[in-house]
Short mmCIF file of C-alpha atoms in Angstrom, two decimals:
data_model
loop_
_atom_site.label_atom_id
_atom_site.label_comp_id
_atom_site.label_asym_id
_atom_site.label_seq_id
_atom_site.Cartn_x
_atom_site.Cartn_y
_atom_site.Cartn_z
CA UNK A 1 29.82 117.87 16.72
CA UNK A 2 31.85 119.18 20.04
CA UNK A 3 34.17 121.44 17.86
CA UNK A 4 31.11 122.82 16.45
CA UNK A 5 29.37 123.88 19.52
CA UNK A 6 32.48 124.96 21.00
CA UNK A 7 32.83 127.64 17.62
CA UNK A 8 29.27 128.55 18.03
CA UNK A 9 30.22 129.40 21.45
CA UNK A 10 33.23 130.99 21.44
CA UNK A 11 31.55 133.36 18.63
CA UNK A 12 29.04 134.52 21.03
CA UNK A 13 30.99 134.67 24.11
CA UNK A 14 32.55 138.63 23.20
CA UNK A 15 28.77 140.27 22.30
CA UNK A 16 27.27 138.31 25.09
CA UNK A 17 30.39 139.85 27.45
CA UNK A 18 29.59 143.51 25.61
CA UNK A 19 25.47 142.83 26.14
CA UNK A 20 26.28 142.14 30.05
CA UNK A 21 28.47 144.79 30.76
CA UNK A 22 25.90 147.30 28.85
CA UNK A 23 23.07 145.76 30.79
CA UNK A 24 25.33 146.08 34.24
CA UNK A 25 26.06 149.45 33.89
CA UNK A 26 22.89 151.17 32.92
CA UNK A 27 21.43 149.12 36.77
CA UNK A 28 24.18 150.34 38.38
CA UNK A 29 24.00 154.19 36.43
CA UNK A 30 20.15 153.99 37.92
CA UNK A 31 20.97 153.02 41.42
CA UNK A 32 23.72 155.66 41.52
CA UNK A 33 20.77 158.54 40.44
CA UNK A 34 18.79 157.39 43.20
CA UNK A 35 21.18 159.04 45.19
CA UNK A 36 20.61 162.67 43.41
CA UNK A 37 16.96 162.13 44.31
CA UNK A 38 16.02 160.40 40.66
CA UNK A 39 13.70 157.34 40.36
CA UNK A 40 11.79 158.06 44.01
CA UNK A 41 15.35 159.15 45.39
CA UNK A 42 17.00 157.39 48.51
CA UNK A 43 13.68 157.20 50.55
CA UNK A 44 11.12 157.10 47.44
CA UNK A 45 10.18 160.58 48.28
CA UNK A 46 12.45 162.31 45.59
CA UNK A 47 14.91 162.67 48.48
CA UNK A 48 18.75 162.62 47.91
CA UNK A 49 22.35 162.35 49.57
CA UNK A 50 23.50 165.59 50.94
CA UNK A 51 25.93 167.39 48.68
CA UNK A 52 29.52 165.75 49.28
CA UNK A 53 28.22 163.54 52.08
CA UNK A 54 30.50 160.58 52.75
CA UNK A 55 30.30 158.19 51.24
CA UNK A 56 26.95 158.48 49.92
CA UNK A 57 27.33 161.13 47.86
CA UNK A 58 30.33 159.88 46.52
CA UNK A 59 29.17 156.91 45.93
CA UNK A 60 26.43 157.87 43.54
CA UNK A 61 28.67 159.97 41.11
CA UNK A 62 31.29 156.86 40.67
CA UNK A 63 27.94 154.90 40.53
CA UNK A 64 27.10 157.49 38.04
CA UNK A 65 30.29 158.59 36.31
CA UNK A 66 31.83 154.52 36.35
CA UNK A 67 29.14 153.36 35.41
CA UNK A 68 28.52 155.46 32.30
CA UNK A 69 32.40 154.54 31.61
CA UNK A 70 31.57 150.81 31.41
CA UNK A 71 28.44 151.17 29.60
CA UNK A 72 30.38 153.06 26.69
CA UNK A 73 33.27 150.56 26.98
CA UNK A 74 35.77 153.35 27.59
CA UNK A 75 38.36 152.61 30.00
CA UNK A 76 36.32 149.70 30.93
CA UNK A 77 39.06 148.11 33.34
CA UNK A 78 39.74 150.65 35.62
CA UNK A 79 35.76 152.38 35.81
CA UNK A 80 34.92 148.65 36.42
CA UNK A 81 37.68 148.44 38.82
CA UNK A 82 36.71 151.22 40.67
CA UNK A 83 33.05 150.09 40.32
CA UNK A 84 33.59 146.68 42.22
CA UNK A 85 35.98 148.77 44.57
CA UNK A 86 32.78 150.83 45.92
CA UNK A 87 30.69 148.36 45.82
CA UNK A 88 32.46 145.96 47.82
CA UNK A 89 33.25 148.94 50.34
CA UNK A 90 29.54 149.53 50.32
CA UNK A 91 29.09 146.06 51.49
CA UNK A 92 31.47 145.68 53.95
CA UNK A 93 30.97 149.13 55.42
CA UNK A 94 26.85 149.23 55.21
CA UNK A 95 25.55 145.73 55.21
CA UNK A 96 27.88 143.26 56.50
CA UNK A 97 27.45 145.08 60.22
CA UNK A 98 24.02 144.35 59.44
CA UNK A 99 24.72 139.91 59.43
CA UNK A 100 26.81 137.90 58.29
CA UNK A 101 25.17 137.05 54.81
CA UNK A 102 23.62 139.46 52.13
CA UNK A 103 20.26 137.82 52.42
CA UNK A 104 20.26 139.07 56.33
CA UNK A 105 21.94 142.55 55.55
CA UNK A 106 20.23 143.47 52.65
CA UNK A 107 23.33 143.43 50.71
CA UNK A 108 22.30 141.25 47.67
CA UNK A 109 23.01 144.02 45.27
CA UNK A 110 26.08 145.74 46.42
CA UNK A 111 28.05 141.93 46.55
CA UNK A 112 26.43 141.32 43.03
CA UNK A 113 27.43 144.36 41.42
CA UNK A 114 31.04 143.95 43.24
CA UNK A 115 31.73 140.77 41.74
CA UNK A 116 30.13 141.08 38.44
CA UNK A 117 32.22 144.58 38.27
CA UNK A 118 35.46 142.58 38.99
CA UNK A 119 34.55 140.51 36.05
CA UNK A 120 33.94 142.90 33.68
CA UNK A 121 37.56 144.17 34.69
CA UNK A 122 39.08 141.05 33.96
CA UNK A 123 37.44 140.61 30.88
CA UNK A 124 37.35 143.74 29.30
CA UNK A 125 34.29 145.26 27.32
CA UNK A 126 34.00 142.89 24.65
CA UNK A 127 33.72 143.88 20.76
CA UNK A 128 30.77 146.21 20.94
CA UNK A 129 32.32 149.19 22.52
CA UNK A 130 33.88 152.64 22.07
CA UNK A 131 37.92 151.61 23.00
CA UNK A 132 37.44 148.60 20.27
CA UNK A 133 35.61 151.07 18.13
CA UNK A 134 38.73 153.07 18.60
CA UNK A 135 41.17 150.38 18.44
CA UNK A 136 39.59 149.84 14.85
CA UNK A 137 39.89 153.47 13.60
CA UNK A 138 43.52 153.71 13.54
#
């Protein structure tokens, strides 16, 4: 009955990877629009980050532009890569001043989306994708 559950398992663990990192993505593609003024904007006035402000503005368009990368599941290791990257900066640079823990800096998102970035790197996009849609047409 183990070996069973374990197939049953295994089976789901690539769409269940692919679901996440679709899921992920589209967040993280929203919170990087905020920044161009979309979805009430940085200060839920429609307001956004000044054009090539550091490192807001660059923030939201590898928010943006990594994010849509990862939700297609094209070069998935390095946009995810780069994804955690910001994020992590993002923490360390905007909330961790803030105290010591993200519940006291506000920084619950930015560490979440950092490590759940890193995994997605590790673990590539799973089977629903465009690279293993690729992989498949040659």
């Amino acid at each position: 009955m183990n070996s069973a559950k374990s197939v049953d398992l295994e089976r789901l663990s690539g769409p269940t990877v692919s679901v996440v990192r679709i899921v992920v993505a589209f967040l993280f593609i929203c919170h990087g629009l905020q920044g161009f003024g979309f979805f009430g904007g940085i200060d839920t006035q429609g307001g956004s980050v000044s054009f090539g402000e550091w490192p807001g503005w660059w923030g939201s368009v590898i928010e943006v532009g990594g994010g849509a990368l990862v939700l297609l599941g094209l070069l998935t290791r390095p946009a995810a890569l780069l994804c955690s990257g910001a994020m992590a900066y993002a923490y360390f640079t905007v909330h961790q001043p803030m105290g010591l823990l993200p519940l006291q800096n506000m920084g619950e998102q930015a560490a979440l989306f950092a490590w759940i970035f890193l995994l997605i790197a590790v673990l590539g996009p799973g089977p629903y994708s465009l690279s293993a849609l690729l992989r498949r047409g040659d």
